[in-house]
């Protein structure tokens, strides 16, 4: 009789079981919603040339870094580049906007006070690409990405030949466990990092009312894009 009494589940054991059985929805229920990084993260918006030069120097010094692109389409042969994120340390990443609309570049320091609106002025896209090109085309510097083939094609359309690919964490996930049904960043981050990335639908919406990423407010885009690069870096460390 004692064995039949209801007991509180052992959370860690349930997480292991749900993960092994790929019960992703149940697994998410056991994890804190939008679980934070283990340490306080540092995601920065890069708007000036001196800031970008410092970022490029940091990536070169690291010799290997994660890179991710934000675009207007899932089709890399039609997508326009909206921004680039870089990370070479867990919990730290940078976002360089290149294609946001003027409305998306208007941020409100206080969402309830329209007078706190501030119009940001990023570096012109041609200048950003000019500065990024030597870094991204250097085969001696390792690049990490999740489904980095997509980023390679996007960069190629914008005049940058991405070289020095060190790891695609989506491919690494498949090679590690080919029996899993999905290997997107959300699923892989949940499996290996116990972190749940921000869903893209929270930024662009869904269905007929969905917007393209260039219309996402740049401060929110920064958090989302930096998270992608940061998690790709963390996953590469795991693999």
Coordinates of N, CA, C and O in Angstrom, one line a residue, residues 23-172:
X23 N 10.5 13.8 -25.3 CA 9.2 14.4 -24.9 C 9.5 15.9 -24.6 O 9.6 16.4 -23.5
X24 N 9.7 16.7 -25.7 CA 10.2 18.0 -25.6 C 9.2 19.0 -24.9 O 9.6 19.8 -24.1
X25 N 7.9 18.8 -25.1 CA 6.9 19.7 -24.5 C 6.9 19.4 -23.0 O 6.9 20.4 -22.2
X26 N 7.0 18.2 -22.6 CA 7.0 17.9 -21.1 C 8.3 18.3 -20.5 O 8.3 18.8 -19.4
X27 N 9.4 18.2 -21.2 CA 10.7 18.6 -20.7 C 10.7 20.1 -20.5 O 11.2 20.6 -19.4
X28 N 10.1 20.9 -21.4 CA 10.0 22.3 -21.2 C 9.2 22.7 -19.9 O 9.5 23.7 -19.3
X29 N 8.2 21.9 -19.6 CA 7.4 22.2 -18.4 C 8.2 22.1 -17.1 O 7.9 22.7 -16.1
X30 N 9.2 21.2 -17.2 CA 10.0 21.0 -16.0 C 11.1 22.0 -15.8 O 11.7 22.2 -14.7
X31 N 11.5 22.7 -16.9 CA 12.5 23.7 -16.9 C 11.9 25.1 -16.7 O 10.8 25.3 -17.1
X32 N 12.6 26.0 -16.0 CA 12.1 27.3 -15.8 C 11.9 28.0 -17.2 O 12.6 27.8 -18.1
X33 N 10.7 28.7 -17.3 CA 10.4 29.3 -18.6 C 11.4 30.4 -18.9 O 11.8 31.2 -18.1
X34 N 11.9 30.3 -20.2 CA 12.9 31.2 -20.7 C 14.1 31.2 -19.7 O 14.5 32.2 -19.2
X35 N 14.6 30.0 -19.4 CA 15.7 29.9 -18.4 C 16.8 30.8 -18.7 O 17.3 30.9 -19.8
X36 N 17.4 31.5 -17.7 CA 18.5 32.4 -17.9 C 19.8 31.6 -18.1 O 19.9 30.4 -17.8
X37 N 20.8 32.3 -18.6 CA 22.1 31.7 -18.7 C 22.6 31.4 -17.3 O 22.2 32.1 -16.4
X38 N 23.6 30.5 -17.2 CA 24.1 30.2 -15.9 C 24.7 31.4 -15.2 O 24.7 31.5 -14.0
X39 N 25.3 32.3 -16.0 CA 25.8 33.5 -15.5 C 25.1 34.7 -16.1 O 24.4 34.5 -17.1
X40 N 25.3 35.9 -15.5 CA 24.7 37.1 -16.1 C 25.2 37.3 -17.5 O 26.4 37.4 -17.7
X41 N 24.3 37.3 -18.5 CA 24.8 37.4 -19.9 C 25.1 38.9 -20.2 O 24.5 39.8 -19.6
X42 N 26.0 39.1 -21.2 CA 26.4 40.4 -21.6 C 26.2 40.5 -23.1 O 27.1 40.1 -23.9
X43 N 25.1 41.0 -23.6 CA 24.8 41.1 -25.0 C 24.8 42.6 -25.4 O 24.1 43.4 -24.8
X44 N 25.6 42.9 -26.4 CA 25.8 44.3 -26.7 C 25.5 44.6 -28.2 O 25.8 43.9 -29.1
X45 N 24.9 45.8 -28.3 CA 24.5 46.3 -29.6 C 25.7 47.2 -30.1 O 26.2 48.1 -29.4
X46 N 26.2 46.9 -31.3 CA 27.4 47.6 -31.9 C 26.9 48.6 -32.9 O 26.4 48.2 -34.0
X47 N 27.1 49.8 -32.7 CA 26.6 50.9 -33.6 C 27.7 51.8 -34.2 O 27.5 52.4 -35.2
X48 N 28.9 51.8 -33.6 CA 29.9 52.7 -34.1 C 31.1 51.9 -34.6 O 31.3 50.8 -34.3
X49 N 31.9 52.6 -35.4 CA 33.1 51.9 -36.0 C 34.1 51.5 -34.9 O 34.7 50.4 -34.9
X50 N 34.4 52.4 -33.9 CA 35.4 52.0 -32.9 C 34.9 50.8 -32.1 O 35.7 49.9 -31.8
X51 N 33.6 50.7 -31.8 CA 33.0 49.6 -31.2 C 33.2 48.3 -32.0 O 33.6 47.2 -31.5
X52 N 32.9 48.4 -33.3 CA 33.1 47.2 -34.2 C 34.5 46.8 -34.3 O 34.9 45.6 -34.3
X53 N 35.5 47.8 -34.3 CA 36.9 47.5 -34.4 C 37.3 46.7 -33.2 O 38.1 45.7 -33.2
X54 N 36.8 47.1 -32.0 CA 37.1 46.4 -30.8 C 36.6 44.9 -30.8 O 37.2 44.0 -30.3
X55 N 35.4 44.8 -31.3 CA 34.8 43.4 -31.5 C 35.6 42.5 -32.4 O 35.9 41.4 -32.1
X56 N 36.0 43.1 -33.5 CA 36.8 42.3 -34.5 C 38.1 41.9 -33.9 O 38.6 40.8 -34.1
X57 N 38.7 42.8 -33.1 CA 40.0 42.5 -32.4 C 39.8 41.4 -31.4 O 40.6 40.5 -31.3
X58 N 38.7 41.4 -30.7 CA 38.4 40.4 -29.7 C 38.2 39.0 -30.4 O 38.7 38.0 -29.9
X59 N 37.5 39.0 -31.5 CA 37.3 37.7 -32.2 C 38.7 37.2 -32.8 O 38.9 36.0 -32.7
X60 N 39.5 38.1 -33.3 CA 40.8 37.6 -33.8 C 41.7 37.1 -32.7 O 42.4 36.0 -32.9
X61 N 41.6 37.7 -31.5 CA 42.4 37.2 -30.4 C 42.0 35.9 -29.9 O 42.8 35.0 -29.5
X62 N 40.7 35.6 -30.0 CA 40.1 34.3 -29.6 C 40.4 33.2 -30.6 O 40.4 32.0 -30.2
X63 N 40.7 33.5 -31.9 CA 41.1 32.6 -32.9 C 39.9 31.7 -33.4 O 39.9 31.2 -34.5
X64 N 38.9 31.5 -32.5 CA 37.7 30.8 -32.9 C 36.5 31.5 -32.3 O 36.5 32.0 -31.2
X65 N 35.4 31.6 -33.1 CA 34.2 32.4 -32.6 C 33.0 31.9 -33.3 O 33.0 31.2 -34.4
X66 N 31.8 32.1 -32.7 CA 30.5 31.8 -33.3 C 30.0 33.0 -34.1 O 30.2 34.1 -33.7
X67 N 29.4 32.7 -35.2 CA 28.8 33.7 -36.0 C 27.4 33.3 -36.5 O 27.1 32.1 -36.7
X68 N 26.5 34.3 -36.5 CA 25.1 34.0 -36.9 C 24.6 35.2 -37.7 O 24.9 36.4 -37.4
X69 N 23.7 34.9 -38.6 CA 23.1 36.0 -39.4 C 21.6 36.1 -39.1 O 20.9 35.1 -38.9
X70 N 21.1 37.3 -39.1 CA 19.6 37.5 -39.1 C 19.2 38.1 -40.5 O 19.9 39.0 -41.0
X71 N 18.1 37.6 -41.0 CA 17.8 37.9 -42.4 C 16.3 38.1 -42.6 O 15.5 37.9 -41.6
X72 N 15.8 38.4 -43.8 CA 14.4 38.6 -44.0 C 13.7 37.4 -44.6 O 12.5 37.4 -44.8
X73 N 14.4 36.3 -44.7 CA 13.8 35.1 -45.3 C 14.5 33.8 -44.9 O 15.7 33.8 -44.6
X74 N 13.8 32.7 -44.9 CA 14.4 31.4 -44.6 C 15.2 30.9 -45.8 O 16.0 30.0 -45.7
X75 N 14.9 31.5 -47.0 CA 15.6 31.1 -48.2 C 16.9 31.9 -48.3 O 16.8 33.1 -48.6
X76 N 18.1 31.3 -48.1 CA 19.3 32.1 -48.2 C 19.6 32.7 -49.5 O 20.4 33.7 -49.6
X77 N 19.0 32.2 -50.6 CA 19.2 32.8 -51.9 C 18.4 34.0 -52.2 O 18.5 34.6 -53.2
X78 N 17.4 34.3 -51.3 CA 16.6 35.4 -51.4 C 16.6 36.4 -50.3 O 16.1 37.5 -50.3
X79 N 17.3 35.9 -49.2 CA 17.3 36.7 -47.9 C 18.2 37.9 -48.0 O 19.3 37.9 -48.6
X80 N 17.7 39.0 -47.5 CA 18.5 40.2 -47.3 C 19.1 40.2 -45.9 O 18.4 39.8 -44.9
X81 N 20.3 40.6 -45.7 CA 21.0 40.6 -44.5 C 20.5 41.7 -43.6 O 20.4 42.9 -44.0
X82 N 20.1 41.4 -42.3 CA 19.6 42.4 -41.4 C 20.6 42.6 -40.3 O 20.7 43.8 -39.8
X83 N 21.3 41.6 -39.9 CA 22.3 41.8 -38.8 C 23.2 40.6 -38.7 O 22.9 39.5 -39.2
X84 N 24.3 40.8 -38.0 CA 25.3 39.7 -37.7 C 25.6 39.7 -36.3 O 25.8 40.8 -35.7
X85 N 25.6 38.5 -35.7 CA 26.0 38.4 -34.3 C 27.3 37.5 -34.1 O 27.5 36.6 -34.9
X86 N 28.1 37.9 -33.2 CA 29.4 37.2 -32.9 C 29.5 36.9 -31.4 O 29.1 37.7 -30.6
X87 N 30.2 35.8 -31.2 CA 30.5 35.4 -29.8 C 31.7 34.5 -29.7 O 31.9 33.6 -30.5
X88 N 32.5 34.8 -28.7 CA 33.7 33.9 -28.5 C 33.9 33.6 -27.0 O 34.9 33.1 -26.6
X89 N 32.8 33.8 -26.2 CA 32.8 33.5 -24.8 C 31.4 33.2 -24.3 O 30.5 33.9 -24.7
X90 N 31.3 32.2 -23.5 CA 29.9 31.9 -23.0 C 29.3 33.0 -22.3 O 30.0 33.6 -21.4
X91 N 28.1 33.4 -22.6 CA 27.4 34.5 -22.0 C 27.7 35.9 -22.5 O 27.1 36.8 -22.0
X92 N 28.5 36.0 -23.5 CA 28.9 37.3 -24.1 C 28.7 37.2 -25.6 O 29.2 36.3 -26.3
X93 N 28.1 38.2 -26.2 CA 27.9 38.3 -27.6 C 27.6 39.7 -28.1 O 27.3 40.6 -27.3
X94 N 27.8 39.9 -29.4 CA 27.6 41.2 -30.0 C 26.7 41.1 -31.2 O 26.7 40.1 -31.9
X95 N 25.9 42.2 -31.4 CA 25.0 42.3 -32.6 C 25.3 43.5 -33.4 O 25.3 44.6 -32.8
X96 N 25.6 43.3 -34.7 CA 25.8 44.4 -35.6 C 24.7 44.6 -36.5 O 24.5 43.7 -37.4
X97 N 23.8 45.5 -36.4 CA 22.7 45.7 -37.3 C 23.1 46.3 -38.6 O 24.0 47.2 -38.7
X98 N 22.5 45.8 -39.7 CA 22.9 46.4 -41.0 C 21.7 46.6 -41.9 O 21.8 47.3 -42.9
X99 N 20.5 46.1 -41.5 CA 19.4 46.3 -42.4 C 18.0 46.5 -41.8 O 17.0 46.2 -42.4
X100 N 18.0 47.1 -40.6 CA 16.7 47.3 -39.9 C 16.0 48.6 -40.5 O 16.7 49.5 -41.0
X101 N 14.7 48.6 -40.5 CA 14.0 49.8 -41.0 C 14.2 50.9 -40.0 O 14.5 50.7 -38.8
X102 N 13.9 52.1 -40.4 CA 14.0 53.3 -39.5 C 13.1 53.1 -38.3 O 13.5 53.5 -37.2
X103 N 11.9 52.6 -38.5 CA 11.0 52.4 -37.3 C 11.6 51.4 -36.3 O 11.5 51.6 -35.1
X104 N 12.3 50.4 -36.8 CA 12.9 49.4 -35.9 C 14.1 50.0 -35.2 O 14.5 49.4 -34.1
X105 N 14.7 51.0 -35.7 CA 15.9 51.7 -35.1 C 15.4 52.7 -34.1 O 16.3 53.4 -33.5
X106 N 14.1 52.9 -33.9 CA 13.6 53.8 -32.9 C 13.3 53.0 -31.6 O 12.4 52.1 -31.7
X107 N 14.0 53.3 -30.6 CA 13.7 52.5 -29.3 C 13.2 53.5 -28.3 O 13.5 54.7 -28.3
X108 N 12.5 53.0 -27.3 CA 11.9 53.8 -26.2 C 12.6 53.4 -24.9 O 12.4 52.2 -24.5
X109 N 13.2 54.3 -24.3 CA 13.9 54.1 -23.0 C 12.8 53.7 -22.0 O 13.0 52.9 -21.1
X110 N 11.6 54.3 -22.1 CA 10.5 54.0 -21.2 C 9.3 53.7 -22.2 O 8.8 54.6 -22.8
X111 N 8.9 52.4 -22.2 CA 7.8 52.0 -23.2 C 6.5 52.8 -23.0 O 5.7 52.9 -23.9
X112 N 6.3 53.4 -21.8 CA 5.1 54.1 -21.5 C 5.2 55.6 -21.7 O 4.2 56.3 -21.5
X113 N 6.3 56.0 -22.2 CA 6.6 57.5 -22.4 C 7.1 57.7 -23.8 O 8.3 57.4 -24.0
X114 N 6.3 58.2 -24.7 CA 6.7 58.4 -26.0 C 7.8 59.4 -26.2 O 8.5 59.4 -27.2
X115 N 8.0 60.3 -25.2 CA 9.0 61.3 -25.3 C 10.4 60.7 -25.1 O 11.4 61.4 -25.3
X116 N 10.5 59.4 -24.7 CA 11.8 58.8 -24.4 C 12.3 58.1 -25.7 O 13.3 57.4 -25.7
X117 N 11.6 58.4 -26.8 CA 12.1 57.7 -28.1 C 13.5 58.2 -28.5 O 13.8 59.4 -28.4
X118 N 14.3 57.3 -29.0 CA 15.6 57.6 -29.4 C 15.9 56.9 -30.7 O 15.7 55.7 -30.9
X119 N 16.3 57.7 -31.7 CA 16.6 57.1 -33.1 C 18.1 56.7 -33.1 O 18.9 57.6 -33.0
X120 N 18.3 55.4 -33.3 CA 19.7 55.0 -33.3 C 20.2 55.0 -34.8 O 19.5 54.9 -35.7
X121 N 21.5 55.3 -34.9 CA 22.1 55.4 -36.2 C 23.3 54.4 -36.3 O 24.4 54.7 -35.8
X122 N 23.0 53.2 -36.9 CA 24.1 52.2 -37.0 C 25.1 52.6 -38.1 O 24.8 53.5 -38.9
X123 N 26.2 51.9 -38.2 CA 27.1 52.0 -39.3 C 26.4 51.6 -40.6 O 25.6 50.7 -40.7
X124 N 26.8 52.3 -41.7 CA 26.2 51.9 -43.0 C 26.6 50.5 -43.3 O 27.7 50.0 -43.0
X125 N 25.7 49.7 -43.9 CA 25.9 48.3 -44.2 C 27.1 48.1 -45.1 O 27.9 47.1 -44.7
X126 N 27.4 48.9 -46.1 CA 28.6 48.6 -46.9 C 29.9 48.7 -46.0 O 30.9 47.9 -46.2
X127 N 29.9 49.6 -45.1 CA 31.1 49.8 -44.2 C 31.2 48.6 -43.3 O 32.3 48.1 -43.0
X128 N 30.1 48.1 -42.7 CA 30.1 46.9 -41.8 C 30.7 45.7 -42.6 O 31.5 45.0 -42.1
X129 N 30.2 45.5 -43.8 CA 30.6 44.3 -44.6 C 32.1 44.5 -44.9 O 32.8 43.5 -44.9
X130 N 32.5 45.7 -45.2 CA 33.9 45.9 -45.5 C 34.8 45.6 -44.4 O 35.9 45.0 -44.5
X131 N 34.4 45.9 -43.1 CA 35.2 45.6 -42.0 C 35.1 44.1 -41.6 O 36.1 43.6 -41.0
X132 N 34.0 43.5 -41.8 CA 33.8 42.1 -41.4 C 34.5 41.2 -42.4 O 34.9 40.1 -42.0
X133 N 34.7 41.6 -43.6 CA 35.2 40.7 -44.7 C 36.5 40.1 -44.3 O 36.7 38.8 -44.4
X134 N 37.5 40.8 -43.9 CA 38.8 40.2 -43.6 C 38.7 39.2 -42.5 O 39.4 38.1 -42.5
X135 N 37.9 39.4 -41.5 CA 37.7 38.5 -40.4 C 37.0 37.2 -40.8 O 37.5 36.1 -40.6
X136 N 36.0 37.3 -41.6 CA 35.2 36.2 -42.0 C 35.8 35.4 -43.1 O 35.6 34.2 -43.3
X137 N 36.7 36.0 -43.9 CA 37.3 35.3 -45.0 C 38.7 34.7 -44.6 O 39.3 34.1 -45.4
X138 N 39.1 35.0 -43.4 CA 40.4 34.5 -42.9 C 40.3 33.0 -42.6 O 39.7 32.6 -41.6
X139 N 40.9 32.1 -43.4 CA 40.8 30.6 -43.1 C 41.5 30.2 -41.8 O 41.3 29.1 -41.3
X140 N 42.4 31.0 -41.3 CA 43.1 30.7 -40.0 C 42.3 30.9 -38.8 O 42.6 30.4 -37.7
X141 N 41.1 31.6 -38.9 CA 40.2 31.8 -37.8 C 39.0 30.9 -37.9 O 38.4 30.8 -38.9
X142 N 38.8 30.1 -36.8 CA 37.7 29.1 -36.8 C 36.3 29.8 -36.6 O 36.2 30.6 -35.7
X143 N 35.4 29.4 -37.5 CA 34.0 29.9 -37.3 C 33.1 28.8 -36.9 O 33.1 27.6 -37.5
X144 N 32.2 29.1 -36.0 CA 31.2 28.1 -35.5 C 29.8 28.6 -35.8 O 29.6 29.9 -35.7
X145 N 28.9 27.8 -36.2 CA 27.5 28.2 -36.4 C 26.6 27.0 -36.3 O 27.0 25.9 -36.4
X146 N 25.3 27.3 -36.1 CA 24.3 26.3 -36.1 C 23.6 26.4 -37.5 O 22.9 27.4 -37.8
X147 N 23.7 25.4 -38.3 CA 23.3 25.4 -39.7 C 24.1 26.5 -40.4 O 23.5 27.4 -41.1
X148 N 25.4 26.4 -40.3 CA 26.2 27.5 -40.8 C 26.3 27.5 -42.4 O 26.6 28.6 -42.9
X149 N 25.8 26.5 -43.0 CA 25.6 26.5 -44.5 C 24.7 27.7 -44.9 O 25.0 28.4 -45.9
X150 N 23.7 27.9 -44.1 CA 22.8 29.0 -44.4 C 23.5 30.4 -44.4 O 23.4 31.2 -45.3
X151 N 24.3 30.6 -43.3 CA 25.1 31.8 -43.1 C 26.1 32.0 -44.3 O 26.3 33.1 -44.8
X152 N 26.7 30.9 -44.6 CA 27.7 30.9 -45.7 C 27.1 31.4 -47.0 O 27.6 32.3 -47.7
X153 N 25.9 30.9 -47.3 CA 25.2 31.3 -48.6 C 24.7 32.8 -48.5 O 24.8 33.5 -49.5
X154 N 24.3 33.2 -47.3 CA 23.9 34.6 -47.1 C 25.1 35.5 -47.3 O 25.0 36.6 -48.0
X155 N 26.2 35.2 -46.7 CA 27.4 36.0 -46.8 C 27.8 36.1 -48.2 O 28.3 37.1 -48.7
X156 N 27.8 34.9 -48.9 CA 28.3 34.9 -50.3 C 27.5 35.8 -51.2 O 28.0 36.5 -52.0
X157 N 26.2 35.9 -50.9 CA 25.3 36.8 -51.7 C 25.6 38.3 -51.4 O 25.3 39.2 -52.2
X158 N 26.3 38.5 -50.3 CA 26.6 39.9 -49.9 C 28.1 40.2 -50.1 O 28.7 41.1 -49.4
X159 N 28.8 39.3 -50.9 CA 30.2 39.6 -51.2 C 31.2 39.1 -50.3 O 32.4 39.5 -50.4
X160 N 30.8 38.2 -49.3 CA 31.8 37.7 -48.4 C 31.9 36.2 -48.5 O 30.9 35.5 -48.4
X161 N 33.1 35.6 -48.7 CA 33.3 34.2 -48.8 C 33.7 33.7 -47.5 O 34.9 33.7 -47.1
X162 N 32.8 33.1 -46.7 CA 33.1 32.6 -45.4 C 34.0 31.4 -45.5 O 33.8 30.4 -46.1
X163 N 35.2 31.5 -44.7 CA 36.2 30.5 -44.7 C 36.6 30.2 -43.3 O 36.4 31.0 -42.4
X164 N 37.1 28.9 -43.1 CA 37.6 28.5 -41.8 C 36.5 28.0 -40.9 O 36.6 28.1 -39.7
X165 N 35.5 27.3 -41.5 CA 34.5 26.7 -40.7 C 35.0 25.6 -39.8 O 35.6 24.6 -40.3
X166 N 34.9 25.8 -38.5 CA 35.4 24.8 -37.5 C 34.4 23.8 -37.1 O 34.7 22.7 -36.8
X167 N 33.1 24.3 -37.0 CA 32.1 23.3 -36.5 C 30.7 23.9 -36.9 O 30.4 25.1 -36.7
X168 N 29.8 23.0 -37.4 CA 28.4 23.3 -37.5 C 27.7 22.5 -36.4 O 27.7 21.2 -36.4
X169 N 27.2 23.2 -35.4 CA 26.6 22.5 -34.2 C 25.4 21.7 -34.6 O 25.0 20.7 -33.8
X170 N 24.7 22.0 -35.6 CA 23.6 21.2 -36.1 C 24.0 19.9 -36.6 O 23.5 18.8 -36.3
X171 N 25.1 19.9 -37.4 CA 25.7 18.7 -37.9 C 26.2 17.9 -36.8 O 26.1 16.6 -36.7
X172 N 26.9 18.5 -35.8 CA 27.5 17.8 -34.7 C 26.4 17.1 -33.9 O 26.5 16.0 -33.4

